[in-house]
CSV table of C-alpha atoms and ligand atoms in Angstrom, one decimal:
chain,number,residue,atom,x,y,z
A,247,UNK,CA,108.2,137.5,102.0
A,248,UNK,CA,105.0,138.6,100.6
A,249,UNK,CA,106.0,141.0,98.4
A,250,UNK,CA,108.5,138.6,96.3
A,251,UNK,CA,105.5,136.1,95.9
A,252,UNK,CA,103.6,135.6,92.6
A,253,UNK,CA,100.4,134.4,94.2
A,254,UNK,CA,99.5,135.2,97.9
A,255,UNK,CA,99.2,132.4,100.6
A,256,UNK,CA,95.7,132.7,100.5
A,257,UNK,CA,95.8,133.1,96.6
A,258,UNK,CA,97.7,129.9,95.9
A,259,UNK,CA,94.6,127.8,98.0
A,260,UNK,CA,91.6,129.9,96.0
A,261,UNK,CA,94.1,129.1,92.6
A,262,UNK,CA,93.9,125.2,93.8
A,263,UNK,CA,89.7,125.6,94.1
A,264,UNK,CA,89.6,127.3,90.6
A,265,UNK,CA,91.6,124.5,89.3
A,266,UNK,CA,94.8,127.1,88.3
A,267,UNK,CA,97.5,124.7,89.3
A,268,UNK,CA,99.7,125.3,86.1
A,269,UNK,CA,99.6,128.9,86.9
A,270,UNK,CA,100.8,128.3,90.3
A,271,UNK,CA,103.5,124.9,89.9
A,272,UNK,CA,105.4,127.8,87.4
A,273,UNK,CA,105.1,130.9,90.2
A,274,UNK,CA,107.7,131.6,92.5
A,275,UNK,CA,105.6,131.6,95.6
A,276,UNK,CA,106.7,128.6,97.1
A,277,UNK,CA,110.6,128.4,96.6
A,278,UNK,CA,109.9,131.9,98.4
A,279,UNK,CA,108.0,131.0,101.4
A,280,UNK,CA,110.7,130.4,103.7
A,281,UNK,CA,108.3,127.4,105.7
A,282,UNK,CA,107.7,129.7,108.9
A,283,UNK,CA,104.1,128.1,109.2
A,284,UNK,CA,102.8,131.9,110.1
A,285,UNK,CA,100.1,131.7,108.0
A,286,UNK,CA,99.2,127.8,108.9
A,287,UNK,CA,98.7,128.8,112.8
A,288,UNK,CA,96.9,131.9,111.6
A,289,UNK,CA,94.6,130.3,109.3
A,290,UNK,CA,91.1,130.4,110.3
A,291,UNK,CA,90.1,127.8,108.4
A,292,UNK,CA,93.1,125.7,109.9
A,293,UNK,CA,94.3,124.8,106.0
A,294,UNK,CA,98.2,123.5,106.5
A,295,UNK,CA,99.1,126.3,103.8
A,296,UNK,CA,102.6,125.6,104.8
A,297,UNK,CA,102.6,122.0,104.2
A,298,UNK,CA,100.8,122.8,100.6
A,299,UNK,CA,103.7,124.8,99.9
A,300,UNK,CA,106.1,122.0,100.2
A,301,UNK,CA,103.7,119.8,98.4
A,302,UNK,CA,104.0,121.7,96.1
A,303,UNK,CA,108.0,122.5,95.4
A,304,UNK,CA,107.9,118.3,95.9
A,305,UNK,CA,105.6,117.8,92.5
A,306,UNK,CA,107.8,120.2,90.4
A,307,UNK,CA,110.8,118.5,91.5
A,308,UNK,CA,109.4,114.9,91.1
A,309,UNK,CA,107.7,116.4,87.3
A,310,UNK,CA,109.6,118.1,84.3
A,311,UNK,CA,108.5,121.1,85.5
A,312,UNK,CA,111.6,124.0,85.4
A,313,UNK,CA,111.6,125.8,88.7
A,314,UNK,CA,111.2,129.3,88.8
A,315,UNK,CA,113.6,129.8,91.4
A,316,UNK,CA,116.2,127.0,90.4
A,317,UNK,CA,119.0,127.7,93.1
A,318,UNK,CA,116.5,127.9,96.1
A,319,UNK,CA,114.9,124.9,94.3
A,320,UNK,CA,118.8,123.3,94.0
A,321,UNK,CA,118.8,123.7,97.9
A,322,UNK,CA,115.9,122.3,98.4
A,323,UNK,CA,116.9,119.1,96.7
A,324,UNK,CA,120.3,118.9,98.2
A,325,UNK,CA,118.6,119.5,101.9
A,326,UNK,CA,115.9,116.7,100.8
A,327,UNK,CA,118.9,114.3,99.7
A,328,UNK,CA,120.7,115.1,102.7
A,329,UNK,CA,118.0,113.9,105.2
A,330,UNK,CA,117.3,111.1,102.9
A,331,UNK,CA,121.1,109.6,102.8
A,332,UNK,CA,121.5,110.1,106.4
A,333,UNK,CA,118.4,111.2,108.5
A,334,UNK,CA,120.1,114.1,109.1
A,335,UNK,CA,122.0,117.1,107.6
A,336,UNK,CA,126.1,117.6,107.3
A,337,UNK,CA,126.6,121.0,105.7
A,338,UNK,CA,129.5,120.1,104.3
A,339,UNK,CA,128.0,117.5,102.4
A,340,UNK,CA,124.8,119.3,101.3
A,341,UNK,CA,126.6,122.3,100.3
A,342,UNK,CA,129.0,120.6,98.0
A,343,UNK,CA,125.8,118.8,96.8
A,344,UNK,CA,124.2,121.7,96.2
A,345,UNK,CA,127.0,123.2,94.7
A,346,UNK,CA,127.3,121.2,91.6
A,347,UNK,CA,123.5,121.0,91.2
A,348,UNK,CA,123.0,124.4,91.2
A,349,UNK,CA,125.6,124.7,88.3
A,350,UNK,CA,127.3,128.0,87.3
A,351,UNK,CA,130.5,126.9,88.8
A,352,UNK,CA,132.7,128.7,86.0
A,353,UNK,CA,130.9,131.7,86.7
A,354,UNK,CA,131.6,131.6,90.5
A,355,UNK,CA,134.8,130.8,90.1
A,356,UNK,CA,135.6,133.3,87.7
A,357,UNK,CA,133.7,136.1,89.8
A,358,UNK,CA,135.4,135.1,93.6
A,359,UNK,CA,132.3,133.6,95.1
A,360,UNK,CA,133.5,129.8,95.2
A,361,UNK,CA,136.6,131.1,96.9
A,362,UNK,CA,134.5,133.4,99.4
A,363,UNK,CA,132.6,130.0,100.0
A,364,UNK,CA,135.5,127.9,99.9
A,365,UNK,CA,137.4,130.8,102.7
A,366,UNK,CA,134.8,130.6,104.8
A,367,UNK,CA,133.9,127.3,104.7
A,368,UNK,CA,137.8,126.8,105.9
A,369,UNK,CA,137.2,129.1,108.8
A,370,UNK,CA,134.2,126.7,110.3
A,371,UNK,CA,136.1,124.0,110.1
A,372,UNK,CA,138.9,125.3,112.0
A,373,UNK,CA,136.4,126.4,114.7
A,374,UNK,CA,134.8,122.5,114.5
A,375,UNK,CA,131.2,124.0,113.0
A,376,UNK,CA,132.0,122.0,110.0
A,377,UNK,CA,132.2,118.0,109.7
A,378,UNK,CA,133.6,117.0,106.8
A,379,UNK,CA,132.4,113.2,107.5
A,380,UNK,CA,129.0,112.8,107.8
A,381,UNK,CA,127.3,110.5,110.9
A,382,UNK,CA,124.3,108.7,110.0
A,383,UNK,CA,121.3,109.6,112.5
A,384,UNK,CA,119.8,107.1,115.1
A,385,UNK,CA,116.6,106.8,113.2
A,386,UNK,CA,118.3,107.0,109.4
A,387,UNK,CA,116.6,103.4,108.4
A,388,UNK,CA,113.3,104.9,109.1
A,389,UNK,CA,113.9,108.1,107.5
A,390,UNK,CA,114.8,106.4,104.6
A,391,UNK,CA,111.7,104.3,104.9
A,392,UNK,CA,109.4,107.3,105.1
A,393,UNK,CA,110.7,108.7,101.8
A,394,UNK,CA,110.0,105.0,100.3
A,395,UNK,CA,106.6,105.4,101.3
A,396,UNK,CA,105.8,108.9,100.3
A,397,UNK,CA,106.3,107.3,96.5
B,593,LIG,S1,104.9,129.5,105.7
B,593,LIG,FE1,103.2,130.9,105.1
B,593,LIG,S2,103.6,132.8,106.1
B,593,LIG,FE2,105.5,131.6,106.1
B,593,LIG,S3,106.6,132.3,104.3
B,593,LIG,FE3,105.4,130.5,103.7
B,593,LIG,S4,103.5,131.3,102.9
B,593,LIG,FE4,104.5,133.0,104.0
């Protein structure tokens, strides 16, 4: 994953001491770290290098700030929407969510990849991997609640 980063894990937390957060909410580090929390259990300083990540993605999303990675950044919205609307996630929902905010849907069409999508997403649901109605989890209301409060 390294090696598609701007900035380093441990570069990103020296950036944050020398003040460089600019530099770092316009990198593509963190819509590339996939959230594997490797380098938070490794840490030897025990920094949450993961959880800074997402702090991060959450400040450019909540800011005017363009993404440097928009469709990974797209996803990440659509997911966070997801959980947020029903505590849980329905890919059928989030994907068509993150389909029209990831825009480019001409060019997909055009090019055969909104049919590839739209043949395969045909093929889970006929093998029941996709739900088409979404279910609200057992503890939705408090998701919800917990996104309040994070405001
Ligand atoms: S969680 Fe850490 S180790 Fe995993 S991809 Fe992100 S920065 Fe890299």
């Amino acid at each position: 994953m390294t090696y598609f980063m701007d900035y380093l894990p441990h570069e990103v937390i020296r950036s944050v001491q020398l003040g460089l957060y600019s530099e770092l909410l316009h990198s593509s580090t963190m819509w590339v770290c996939s959230t594997c929390a490797t380098c938070a259990t490794r840490c030897p300083n025990g920094i949450d290098v993961t959880g800074f990540m997402d702090f991060l993605k959450n400040k450019i999303l909540s800011g005017n700030i363009q993404p440097k990675q928009k469709e990974v950044a797209a996803f990440h919205q659509a997911f966070l929407d997801e959980i947020k609307r029903h505590g849980r996630i329905n890919e059928f929902v989030m994907m068509a969510h993150f389909s029209r905010k990831r825009g480019g849907l001409w060019k997909r069409l055009m090019d055969g990849e909104l049919k590839a999508d739209m043949k395969l997403g045909l093929e889970m649901f006929r093998k029941g991997r996709l739900k088409p109605i979404p279910k609200k989890a057992a503890g939705a209301a408090e998701v919800k609640d917990m996104f309040k409060r994070r405001r």
